[in-house]
Amino acid sequence: MQEKFEEIRKRALEEAKQVDSLNTLNEIKAKFVGKNGEVTSLLRSMKDIPNEEKASFGKLVNDLKEEVNKFFNEREEYLKNKELESKYSKEAVDITLPGKKKSVGSLHPLNIVRNKIIDAFTGMGFEIFEGPEIDTDYYCFQALNIPKDHPARDMQDTFYFNDNILLRPHTSPGQVRTMENKKPPIKILSPGRVYRADDDASHSPMFHQIEGLVVDKGVSLCDLKGLLDEFVRKIFDSDTKTRFRPSYFPFTEPSVEVDVTCCKCHGKGCSLCKGTGWIEILGAGVVNKKVLEMSGIDSNVYSGLAFGLGIERITMIKYGISDIRTLFENNIKFLNQFDRR
Ligand code: DAH
């Protein structure tokens, strides 16, 4: 009997070693420990064993069964691992290959500067108001104290659709539309596209402006100076200084043009500032009382300040760009030079 057990054990081990596919493993295993397997039938023959040997016989068969199961389970594990390994090696990726780089877009320099300007002013409590690009003669001129045939219209050679409708030549109509719709205190910024029949290295028929307007009790030229000083320090270097020069705009009285110390030479004089140390950046002033009144604001109670700046101009000064047209050519090499954040 002992020999028979040993022979089955050996054969099971041998056959388990030879199985090389998971599909056939169970079949072969069943030959030994399946329902009609050799070891199972040994158990069945228990009834023919004399009573006093039953216990030791049962133990031997059970040990054999356990061992045979172990052989096949170990083989199953081994085959499963082998299968996984071959699957992994087929799916392997060559991690030494260089990856495919995704090119990330960047903001256009004009948007970078526009966002910076908006951040600077919203930080001082300004709200954004955007007006229409196609507007009427009234909003673009008359309500800003520029009557028909006024010589100040020559400053802006404009695209008209007809006598009354035009592409706005500046963002100043935003002042009027705000004052008509909002009671003081008013503190708004109006950014957007504007259009003029102009085209050379420093002028483009379409460009961008930002208008600023503050209306409240007791607003003065001093407030304008304070606001603009803060603004230029945020946009240019923190040591940048401003200077007001007297000027003329029909919608402000008094009117000023605002210069900043040249960001290239810091006031010493260079080619960018044409040797003067100063660069003009915007027009501004105290809102003309006539303009307040025309928009329904009592000029005896309220006063205002306004300013208008060109985003292209500020961008060109900030980055030392000499030709405005490069901003609109969409040349990737040019655009890639600017901050990606
Ligand atoms: N609208 C003027 C222009 O386009 C700029 C300007 C000057 C706006 C003075 C203002 C201002 O609000 O007060 O040239």
XYZ file of C-alpha atoms and ligand atoms in Angstrom:
355
model
C 0.000 0.000 0.000
C 2.790 2.302 1.070
C 4.469 1.775 -2.324
C 1.275 2.551 -4.163
C 0.964 5.839 -2.291
C 4.566 6.703 -3.046
C 4.080 5.864 -6.713
C 1.003 8.146 -6.986
C 2.854 10.915 -5.178
C 5.804 10.718 -7.567
C 3.623 10.573 -10.653
C 1.532 13.564 -9.482
C 4.674 15.577 -8.855
C 6.107 14.599 -12.236
C 2.917 15.438 -14.121
C 2.436 18.708 -12.248
C 5.969 19.718 -13.267
C 5.262 18.994 -16.895
C 2.009 20.909 -17.263
C 2.753 24.078 -19.151
C -0.659 25.624 -19.642
C -3.307 26.700 -17.189
C -5.959 25.193 -19.455
C -4.714 21.608 -19.031
C -3.638 21.953 -15.404
C -7.103 21.398 -13.954
C -7.714 18.402 -16.176
C -4.571 16.654 -15.008
C -5.161 17.638 -11.401
C -8.640 16.095 -11.644
C -7.052 12.759 -12.618
C -5.694 12.607 -9.075
C -7.956 14.546 -6.782
C -11.106 15.083 -8.937
C -14.393 13.258 -8.270
C -13.168 10.103 -9.980
C -9.485 10.727 -9.382
C -7.057 8.101 -8.117
C -6.678 9.596 -4.648
C -10.418 10.095 -4.325
C -11.062 6.447 -5.163
C -8.518 5.440 -2.545
C -10.674 7.275 -0.025
C -13.697 5.454 -1.346
C -11.972 2.101 -0.786
C -11.891 2.904 2.921
C -14.916 0.607 3.449
C -12.790 -2.425 2.522
C -10.087 -1.630 5.067
C -10.203 -3.462 8.414
C -11.495 -1.253 11.180
C -8.264 -1.069 13.158
C -6.341 0.215 10.091
C -8.968 2.714 8.992
C -7.510 5.585 11.014
C -3.930 5.289 9.754
C -5.096 4.554 6.208
C -7.359 7.654 6.249
C -4.512 9.807 7.468
C -2.176 8.591 4.727
C -4.729 9.212 1.990
C -5.523 12.678 3.310
C -1.811 13.560 3.519
C -1.378 12.364 -0.038
C -4.366 14.399 -1.173
C -2.971 17.492 0.482
C 0.436 16.975 -1.101
C -0.991 16.424 -4.577
C -3.092 19.587 -4.217
C 0.018 21.454 -3.151
C 1.965 20.329 -6.246
C -0.721 21.540 -8.580
C -1.412 24.773 -6.689
C 2.257 25.681 -6.782
C 2.377 24.885 -10.472
C -0.738 27.013 -11.062
C 0.877 29.973 -9.312
C 4.036 29.532 -11.329
C 2.118 29.400 -14.641
C 0.030 32.458 -13.721
C 3.169 34.477 -12.955
C 4.749 33.346 -16.192
C 1.676 34.408 -18.136
C 1.691 37.842 -16.435
C 5.375 38.325 -17.102
C 4.975 37.604 -20.779
C 1.952 39.955 -20.918
C 3.967 42.742 -19.247
C 6.941 42.292 -21.481
C 4.666 42.519 -24.536
C 3.117 45.747 -23.228
C 6.412 47.253 -22.084
C 7.029 50.917 -22.888
C 10.444 52.243 -23.698
C 10.788 54.877 -21.003
C 14.056 56.115 -22.450
C 12.251 57.549 -25.513
C 11.799 61.326 -25.300
C 8.159 62.294 -24.564
C 5.907 64.245 -26.890
C 5.927 67.853 -25.678
C 2.577 69.636 -25.604
C 2.991 73.217 -26.644
C 1.242 75.481 -24.183
C -0.273 78.701 -25.433
C 0.536 82.035 -23.893
C -1.291 85.289 -23.406
C -0.797 87.948 -26.037
C 1.372 90.808 -24.713
C -1.592 93.159 -25.071
C -3.682 90.882 -22.856
C -0.855 90.582 -20.341
C -0.660 94.366 -20.059
C -4.435 94.843 -20.108
C -4.804 92.350 -17.242
C -2.063 94.096 -15.279
C -3.724 97.496 -15.742
C -7.131 96.111 -14.771
C -5.599 94.407 -11.702
C -3.935 97.656 -10.651
C -7.183 99.630 -10.798
C -9.581 96.992 -9.510
C -7.209 96.784 -6.535
C -8.100 100.443 -5.942
C -11.834 99.771 -6.044
C -12.636 100.272 -9.741
C -15.394 98.263 -11.446
C -15.311 97.222 -15.104
C -17.863 98.572 -17.566
C -17.681 97.672 -21.253
C -19.443 99.861 -23.815
C -20.359 99.150 -27.469
C -17.768 99.396 -30.247
C -20.322 100.816 -32.668
C -21.714 103.971 -31.139
C -23.482 107.204 -31.983
C -22.101 110.658 -32.678
C -23.786 111.804 -29.475
C -21.922 109.381 -27.166
C -18.612 109.578 -29.020
C -18.522 113.359 -29.328
C -21.445 115.592 -28.411
C -21.950 114.338 -24.863
C -18.212 114.764 -24.360
C -18.445 118.454 -25.229
C -17.272 117.978 -28.809
C -20.093 119.495 -30.881
C -20.433 118.900 -34.629
C -17.777 120.780 -36.601
C -15.689 121.323 -33.471
C -11.973 121.354 -34.457
C -11.211 118.857 -31.661
C -12.819 116.183 -33.904
C -9.717 116.412 -36.084
C -7.753 114.666 -33.311
C -9.633 111.517 -34.243
C -10.111 110.662 -37.886
C -13.052 108.351 -37.556
C -14.775 105.497 -39.448
C -18.415 106.501 -39.987
C -21.245 104.190 -41.112
C -23.426 107.268 -41.688
C -23.697 110.778 -40.212
C -24.712 109.405 -36.864
C -23.275 105.921 -36.429
C -19.546 105.226 -36.199
C -16.858 102.903 -34.882
C -15.935 104.543 -31.577
C -12.615 106.391 -31.863
C -11.999 106.213 -28.095
C -13.414 104.571 -24.956
C -14.554 107.950 -23.556
C -18.238 107.271 -24.482
C -18.036 104.734 -21.661
C -17.923 107.694 -19.256
C -21.203 109.067 -20.557
C -22.998 105.732 -20.618
C -21.905 105.055 -17.040
C -22.971 108.464 -15.712
C -26.368 108.120 -17.389
C -26.963 104.774 -15.696
C -25.272 105.023 -12.323
C -25.463 107.488 -9.462
C -22.238 108.698 -7.801
C -20.039 107.512 -6.232
C -18.744 106.150 -9.545
C -15.388 104.451 -10.005
C -15.189 102.589 -13.298
C -12.726 101.315 -15.823
C -13.871 100.843 -19.411
C -11.513 98.758 -21.569
C -12.047 97.918 -25.236
C -11.215 98.232 -28.934
C -11.242 101.624 -30.622
C -10.853 102.605 -34.280
C -9.190 105.464 -36.141
C -8.191 106.082 -39.749
C -4.494 105.990 -38.847
C -1.819 103.529 -39.935
C 1.932 103.814 -39.351
C 4.673 102.468 -37.050
C 3.024 103.963 -33.974
C -0.671 103.997 -35.029
C -3.016 101.186 -35.954
C -6.575 101.520 -37.349
C -7.752 99.296 -34.501
C -6.204 99.537 -31.082
C -7.164 99.240 -27.422
C -7.850 101.829 -24.792
C -8.822 101.856 -21.155
C -10.935 104.690 -19.855
C -11.110 105.542 -16.179
C -13.752 107.640 -14.467
C -14.267 108.648 -10.847
C -17.223 110.821 -9.810
C -17.931 111.719 -6.201
C -18.103 114.662 -3.831
C -14.815 116.567 -3.603
C -12.853 114.681 -6.276
C -9.883 116.726 -7.466
C -6.707 116.741 -9.545
C -4.826 115.570 -6.405
C -6.825 112.332 -6.405
C -5.910 111.852 -10.053
C -2.233 112.277 -9.232
C -2.472 109.777 -6.358
C -4.302 107.177 -8.454
C -1.942 107.442 -11.402
C 1.193 107.361 -9.222
C -0.005 104.115 -7.699
C -0.921 102.716 -11.119
C 2.434 103.451 -12.816
C 4.358 101.912 -9.929
C 2.368 98.717 -10.413
C 2.849 98.613 -14.193
C 6.427 99.849 -14.499
C 9.257 99.850 -11.907
C 8.408 100.882 -8.351
C 10.659 103.967 -8.601
C 8.754 105.355 -11.628
C 7.671 108.987 -11.239
C 4.826 110.830 -12.955
C 4.609 114.381 -14.256
C 1.524 116.316 -15.352
C 1.753 118.635 -18.362
C -1.063 121.048 -19.207
C -3.052 119.922 -22.250
C -6.466 120.260 -23.804
C -9.397 117.851 -24.074
C -12.926 119.216 -24.488
C -14.269 116.771 -21.863
C -11.858 117.713 -19.065
C -11.040 121.056 -17.489
C -8.243 121.362 -16.570
C -6.695 118.720 -18.850
C -3.296 117.129 -18.510
C -1.017 114.803 -20.331
C 0.786 112.413 -18.010
C 4.433 111.450 -18.473
C 6.396 108.781 -16.624
C 10.138 108.587 -16.103
C 11.589 106.484 -18.924
C 11.581 102.815 -17.912
C 14.766 102.173 -19.918
C 17.067 104.941 -18.640
C 15.126 105.863 -15.451
C 15.076 109.558 -16.372
C 18.648 110.016 -17.577
C 17.756 110.349 -21.245
C 18.036 107.675 -23.955
C 16.826 106.853 -27.459
C 13.472 105.526 -26.184
C 12.597 108.842 -24.475
C 14.362 110.890 -27.150
C 16.819 112.193 -24.592
C 14.172 113.804 -22.347
C 13.999 111.162 -19.602
C 10.165 111.262 -19.818
C 7.580 109.327 -21.836
C 3.949 110.349 -22.326
C 1.529 107.596 -21.327
C -1.983 109.025 -21.151
C -4.424 111.920 -21.200
C -6.478 112.884 -18.190
C -8.141 115.693 -16.300
C -10.958 116.885 -14.116
C -14.263 116.084 -15.809
C -15.685 119.184 -17.514
C -18.779 120.389 -15.638
C -20.659 120.547 -18.939
C -20.066 116.795 -19.410
C -21.363 116.019 -15.904
C -24.478 118.133 -16.465
C -25.226 116.640 -19.905
C -25.251 113.188 -18.283
C -27.567 114.331 -15.490
C -25.050 114.761 -12.671
C -25.259 117.896 -10.506
C -21.887 119.587 -10.973
C -22.458 121.757 -7.902
C -22.466 118.664 -5.716
C -20.185 116.264 -7.562
C -16.909 116.478 -9.397
C -14.995 113.877 -11.370
C -11.699 112.847 -12.789
C -11.078 110.899 -15.967
C -8.202 109.376 -17.814
C -7.714 107.454 -21.046
C -4.755 105.324 -22.016
C -3.725 103.230 -25.003
C -2.864 99.625 -24.142
C -0.593 99.310 -27.204
C 1.339 102.390 -26.141
C 1.903 101.116 -22.596
C 2.875 97.672 -23.966
C 5.366 99.188 -26.409
C 6.949 101.300 -23.672
C 7.043 98.450 -21.174
C 8.612 95.912 -23.542
C 10.603 98.309 -25.768
C 8.607 97.499 -28.932
C 9.282 100.040 -31.675
C 6.620 99.144 -34.263
C 2.952 98.760 -33.247
C 2.330 96.452 -36.226
C 4.392 93.645 -34.658
C 1.603 93.383 -32.051
C -0.883 92.353 -34.738
C 1.199 90.148 -37.017
C 0.737 86.953 -34.966
C 4.367 86.015 -35.438
C 4.888 83.080 -33.083
C 8.578 83.888 -32.557
C 7.641 87.362 -31.387
C 4.744 86.211 -29.216
C 6.772 83.435 -27.542
C 9.028 86.019 -25.935
C 6.389 87.130 -23.466
C 5.626 85.855 -20.016
C 3.557 82.685 -20.214
C 1.744 83.269 -16.953
N -10.203 110.049 -25.255
C -8.855 110.567 -25.330
C -8.202 110.059 -26.590
O -8.642 109.095 -27.122
C -8.044 110.147 -24.140
C -8.478 110.831 -22.886
C -7.926 112.004 -22.528
C -9.453 110.267 -22.120
C -8.331 112.673 -21.381
C -9.879 110.911 -20.954
C -9.284 112.105 -20.600
O -10.804 110.412 -20.156
O -9.680 112.718 -19.462
O -7.209 110.600 -27.020
